[in-house]
PDB file of C-alpha atoms in Angstrom:
ATOM      1  CA  MET C   1     -13.863 -21.220  -5.485  1.00 72.00           C
ATOM      2  CA  GLN C   2     -13.961 -19.507  -8.762  1.00 85.00           C
ATOM      3  CA  TYR C   3     -11.252 -16.931  -9.478  1.00 87.00           C
ATOM      4  CA  THR C   4     -12.110 -14.107 -11.727  1.00 89.00           C
ATOM      5  CA  LYS C   5      -9.668 -12.430 -14.041  1.00 91.00           C
ATOM      6  CA  PRO C   6      -8.949  -9.337 -11.651  1.00 89.00           C
ATOM      7  CA  MET C   7      -8.395 -11.951  -8.633  1.00 90.00           C
ATOM      8  CA  ILE C   8      -6.185 -13.863 -10.988  1.00 91.00           C
ATOM      9  CA  GLU C   9      -4.050 -10.987 -11.864  1.00 91.00           C
ATOM     10  CA  LEU C  10      -3.972  -9.911  -8.253  1.00 91.00           C
ATOM     11  CA  VAL C  11      -2.653 -13.307  -7.142  1.00 92.00           C
ATOM     12  CA  PHE C  12       0.141 -12.909  -9.433  1.00 92.00           C
ATOM     13  CA  GLU C  13       1.030  -9.617  -8.224  1.00 92.00           C
ATOM     14  CA  ILE C  14       0.813 -10.713  -4.550  1.00 92.00           C
ATOM     15  CA  ARG C  15       2.997 -13.954  -5.511  1.00 92.00           C
ATOM     16  CA  ARG C  16       5.828 -11.201  -6.876  1.00 92.00           C
ATOM     17  CA  ARG C  17       6.008  -9.516  -3.651  1.00 90.00           C
ATOM     18  CA  VAL C  18       5.684 -12.117  -0.634  1.00 91.00           C
ATOM     19  CA  PRO C  19       8.916 -13.461   0.627  1.00 89.00           C
ATOM     20  CA  ALA C  20      10.583 -16.548  -1.017  1.00 90.00           C
ATOM     21  CA  ASP C  21       9.609 -19.093   1.505  1.00 90.00           C
ATOM     22  CA  LEU C  22       5.758 -18.261   0.898  1.00 89.00           C
ATOM     23  CA  LYS C  23       5.921 -18.106  -2.492  1.00 89.00           C
ATOM     24  CA  PRO C  24       5.323 -21.824  -2.959  1.00 90.00           C
ATOM     25  CA  SER C  25       2.067 -21.769  -1.430  1.00 89.00           C
ATOM     26  CA  VAL C  26       0.733 -18.415  -3.226  1.00 91.00           C
ATOM     27  CA  LYS C  27      -0.595 -20.001  -6.135  1.00 90.00           C
ATOM     28  CA  LEU C  28      -4.281 -20.849  -7.705  1.00 89.00           C
ATOM     29  CA  ALA C  29      -4.305 -24.443  -7.097  1.00 89.00           C
ATOM     30  CA  ASN C  30      -3.686 -24.135  -3.232  1.00 89.00           C
ATOM     31  CA  PRO C  31      -6.873 -24.493  -1.572  1.00 87.00           C
ATOM     32  CA  GLU C  32      -5.761 -22.787   1.361  1.00 89.00           C
ATOM     33  CA  LEU C  33      -4.521 -19.620  -0.293  1.00 89.00           C
ATOM     34  CA  LEU C  34      -6.878 -16.975   0.925  1.00 88.00           C
ATOM     35  CA  ASP C  35      -6.238 -18.467   4.672  1.00 86.00           C
ATOM     36  CA  GLU C  36      -2.519 -17.931   4.342  1.00 89.00           C
ATOM     37  CA  LEU C  37      -2.603 -14.348   2.724  1.00 88.00           C
ATOM     38  CA  VAL C  38      -4.846 -13.380   5.775  1.00 86.00           C
ATOM     39  CA  THR C  39      -2.101 -14.795   7.958  1.00 85.00           C
ATOM     40  CA  HIS C  40       0.458 -13.131   5.762  1.00 86.00           C
ATOM     41  CA  HIS C  41      -1.268  -9.803   5.948  1.00 84.00           C
ATOM     42  CA  ARG C  42      -1.408  -9.733   9.758  1.00 81.00           C
ATOM     43  CA  HIS C  43       2.505 -10.169   9.931  1.00 82.00           C
ATOM     44  CA  SER C  44       3.420  -8.181   7.080  1.00 84.00           C
ATOM     45  CA  LYS C  45       5.214  -4.849   7.101  1.00 85.00           C
ATOM     46  CA  ASP C  46       4.793  -4.061   3.368  1.00 87.00           C
ATOM     47  CA  VAL C  47       2.223  -1.687   2.864  1.00 87.00           C
ATOM     48  CA  ILE C  48       1.325  -2.490  -0.907  1.00 89.00           C
ATOM     49  CA  CYS C  49       1.191  -5.993  -0.249  1.00 90.00           C
ATOM     50  CA  GLN C  50      -1.200  -5.800   2.559  1.00 88.00           C
ATOM     51  CA  THR C  51      -3.724  -3.556   0.331  1.00 88.00           C
ATOM     52  CA  LEU C  52      -3.528  -6.207  -2.628  1.00 90.00           C
ATOM     53  CA  ILE C  53      -4.303  -8.846  -0.191  1.00 89.00           C
ATOM     54  CA  LYS C  54      -7.011  -6.801   1.073  1.00 87.00           C
ATOM     55  CA  GLU C  55      -8.433  -6.238  -2.649  1.00 88.00           C
ATOM     56  CA  LEU C  56      -8.083  -9.893  -3.199  1.00 89.00           C
ATOM     57  CA  LEU C  57     -10.594 -10.770   0.160  1.00 87.00           C
ATOM     58  CA  GLN C  58     -13.033  -8.008  -1.067  1.00 86.00           C
ATOM     59  CA  LEU C  59     -13.415  -9.546  -4.825  1.00 88.00           C
ATOM     60  CA  ALA C  60     -13.709 -12.985  -2.999  1.00 86.00           C
ATOM     61  CA  GLY C  61     -16.901 -12.320  -1.615  1.00 81.00           C
ATOM     62  CA  ASP C  62     -18.924 -12.931   1.795  1.00 77.00           C
ATOM     63  CA  PRO C  63     -16.889 -15.265   3.895  1.00 75.00           C
ATOM     64  CA  TRP C  64     -13.670 -13.403   3.067  1.00 78.00           C
ATOM     65  CA  ASN C  65     -15.112  -9.728   3.353  1.00 72.00           C
ATOM     66  CA  HIS C  66     -14.681  -9.964   7.027  1.00 73.00           C
ATOM     67  CA  ALA C  67     -11.958 -12.042   7.452  1.00 71.00           C
ATOM     68  CA  LEU C  68      -9.622  -9.247   8.776  1.00 69.00           C
ATOM     69  CA  SER C  69     -11.350  -8.140  11.555  1.00 62.00           C
ATOM     70  CA  ASP C  70     -11.785  -4.637  12.796  1.00 45.00           C
ATOM     71  CA  ALA C  71      -9.994  -4.856  16.002  1.00 34.00           C
ATOM     72  CA  GLN C  72      -7.059  -6.151  14.117  1.00 61.00           C
ATOM     73  CA  GLN C  73      -7.180  -3.360  11.739  1.00 61.00           C
ATOM     74  CA  ASP C  74      -7.343  -0.683  14.228  1.00 54.00           C
ATOM     75  CA  ALA C  75      -4.345  -2.331  16.088  1.00 57.00           C
ATOM     76  CA  GLU C  76      -2.590  -1.950  12.816  1.00 63.00           C
ATOM     77  CA  GLU C  77      -3.814   1.745  12.401  1.00 67.00           C
ATOM     78  CA  ALA C  78      -2.408   2.352  15.673  1.00 64.00           C
ATOM     79  CA  GLU C  79       0.848   0.987  15.206  1.00 67.00           C
ATOM     80  CA  ALA C  80       0.944   2.823  11.537  1.00 64.00           C
ATOM     81  CA  ALA C  81       0.589   5.906  13.526  1.00 65.00           C
ATOM     82  CA  ALA C  82       3.189   5.522  15.821  1.00 65.00           C
ATOM     83  CA  ARG C  83       5.635   4.913  12.584  1.00 67.00           C
ATOM     84  CA  PRO C  84       6.537   7.480  10.429  1.00 68.00           C
ATOM     85  CA  ARG C  85       4.059   8.185   7.519  1.00 75.00           C
ATOM     86  CA  GLN C  86       5.306   6.778   4.278  1.00 77.00           C
ATOM     87  CA  VAL C  87       3.734   7.794   0.548  1.00 82.00           C
ATOM     88  CA  THR C  88       4.273   6.005  -2.295  1.00 84.00           C
ATOM     89  CA  LYS C  89       6.331   7.242  -5.387  1.00 86.00           C
ATOM     90  CA  VAL C  90       6.698   6.024  -8.877  1.00 85.00           C
ATOM     91  CA  TYR C  91       9.851   7.104 -11.012  1.00 85.00           C
ATOM     92  CA  ARG C  92      10.083   5.255 -14.613  1.00 86.00           C
ATOM     93  CA  GLY C  93       7.842   2.666 -13.777  1.00 83.00           C
ATOM     94  CA  GLN C  94       9.117   1.455 -10.144  1.00 86.00           C
ATOM     95  CA  VAL C  95       7.043   1.832  -7.291  1.00 83.00           C
ATOM     96  CA  THR C  96       9.044   3.271  -4.120  1.00 85.00           C
ATOM     97  CA  LEU C  97       8.032   4.093  -0.800  1.00 83.00           C
ATOM     98  CA  GLU C  98       9.731   6.979   1.013  1.00 84.00           C
ATOM     99  CA  GLU C  99       8.911   8.783   4.366  1.00 81.00           C
ATOM    100  CA  ALA C 100       6.644  11.581   3.888  1.00 79.00           C
ATOM    101  CA  PRO C 101       7.742  15.207   4.686  1.00 77.00           C
ATOM    102  CA  PRO C 102       6.519  16.394   7.809  1.00 72.00           C
ATOM    103  CA  LYS C 103       3.510  18.315   7.859  1.00 70.00           C
ATOM    104  CA  ASP C 104       3.274  21.911   8.635  1.00 64.00           C
ATOM    105  CA  ASN C 105       1.189  23.658  11.217  1.00 65.00           C
ATOM    106  CA  ALA C 106      -2.095  24.898   9.469  1.00 61.00           C
ATOM    107  CA  SER C 107      -2.649  27.254  11.971  1.00 66.00           C
ATOM    108  CA  THR C 108       0.161  29.511  10.983  1.00 67.00           C
ATOM    109  CA  PRO C 109       0.328  31.100   7.933  1.00 70.00           C
ATOM    110  CA  ARG C 110       3.201  30.643   5.347  1.00 70.00           C
ATOM    111  CA  GLU C 111       5.428  33.205   4.138  1.00 78.00           C
ATOM    112  CA  ARG C 112       5.623  33.580   0.710  1.00 78.00           C
ATOM    113  CA  THR C 113       9.226  32.911  -0.749  1.00 84.00           C
ATOM    114  CA  LYS C 114      10.356  35.984  -3.056  1.00 87.00           C
ATOM    115  CA  ARG C 115      10.289  34.716  -6.847  1.00 89.00           C
ATOM    116  CA  MET C 116      13.479  35.727  -8.458  1.00 89.00           C
ATOM    117  CA  TYR C 117      14.253  35.642 -12.309  1.00 91.00           C
ATOM    118  CA  ARG C 118      17.517  36.732 -13.727  1.00 92.00           C
ATOM    119  CA  GLY C 119      18.738  38.202 -10.458  1.00 89.00           C
ATOM    120  CA  GLN C 120      15.337  40.573 -10.140  1.00 91.00           C
ATOM    121  CA  GLU C 121      12.670  39.870  -7.873  1.00 90.00           C
ATOM    122  CA  ILE C 122       9.103  39.336  -9.485  1.00 89.00           C
ATOM    123  CA  ILE C 123       6.555  41.667  -7.925  1.00 84.00           C
ATOM    124  CA  ASP C 124       2.957  39.714  -8.399  1.00 73.00           C
TER     125      ASP C 124
END
């Protein structure tokens, strides 16, 4: 298999994020690299790593585009819906996952808070 520059960069980033026991097998010289990444994708809880693996498989071409079947993705999405929703936040270059604030009910209008300036209410 021929690796392109974006694919090589993705492999390096995936290697940084996988657990220590999987790092020796995540290298470009490994002929079963993509097979092992597919199995890791199914068992991983790291959303960022899953996204990187999915992007790598899309760049790999035709036989790997459909490696992650739709049925398994639906099962993962159902599991993800049961878990609290998380959002990524970047602070000084560090990416972290945090729980998303609960969504407000869109049917009820939100009350506008009073805007204050030096102890006086601002009227729009």
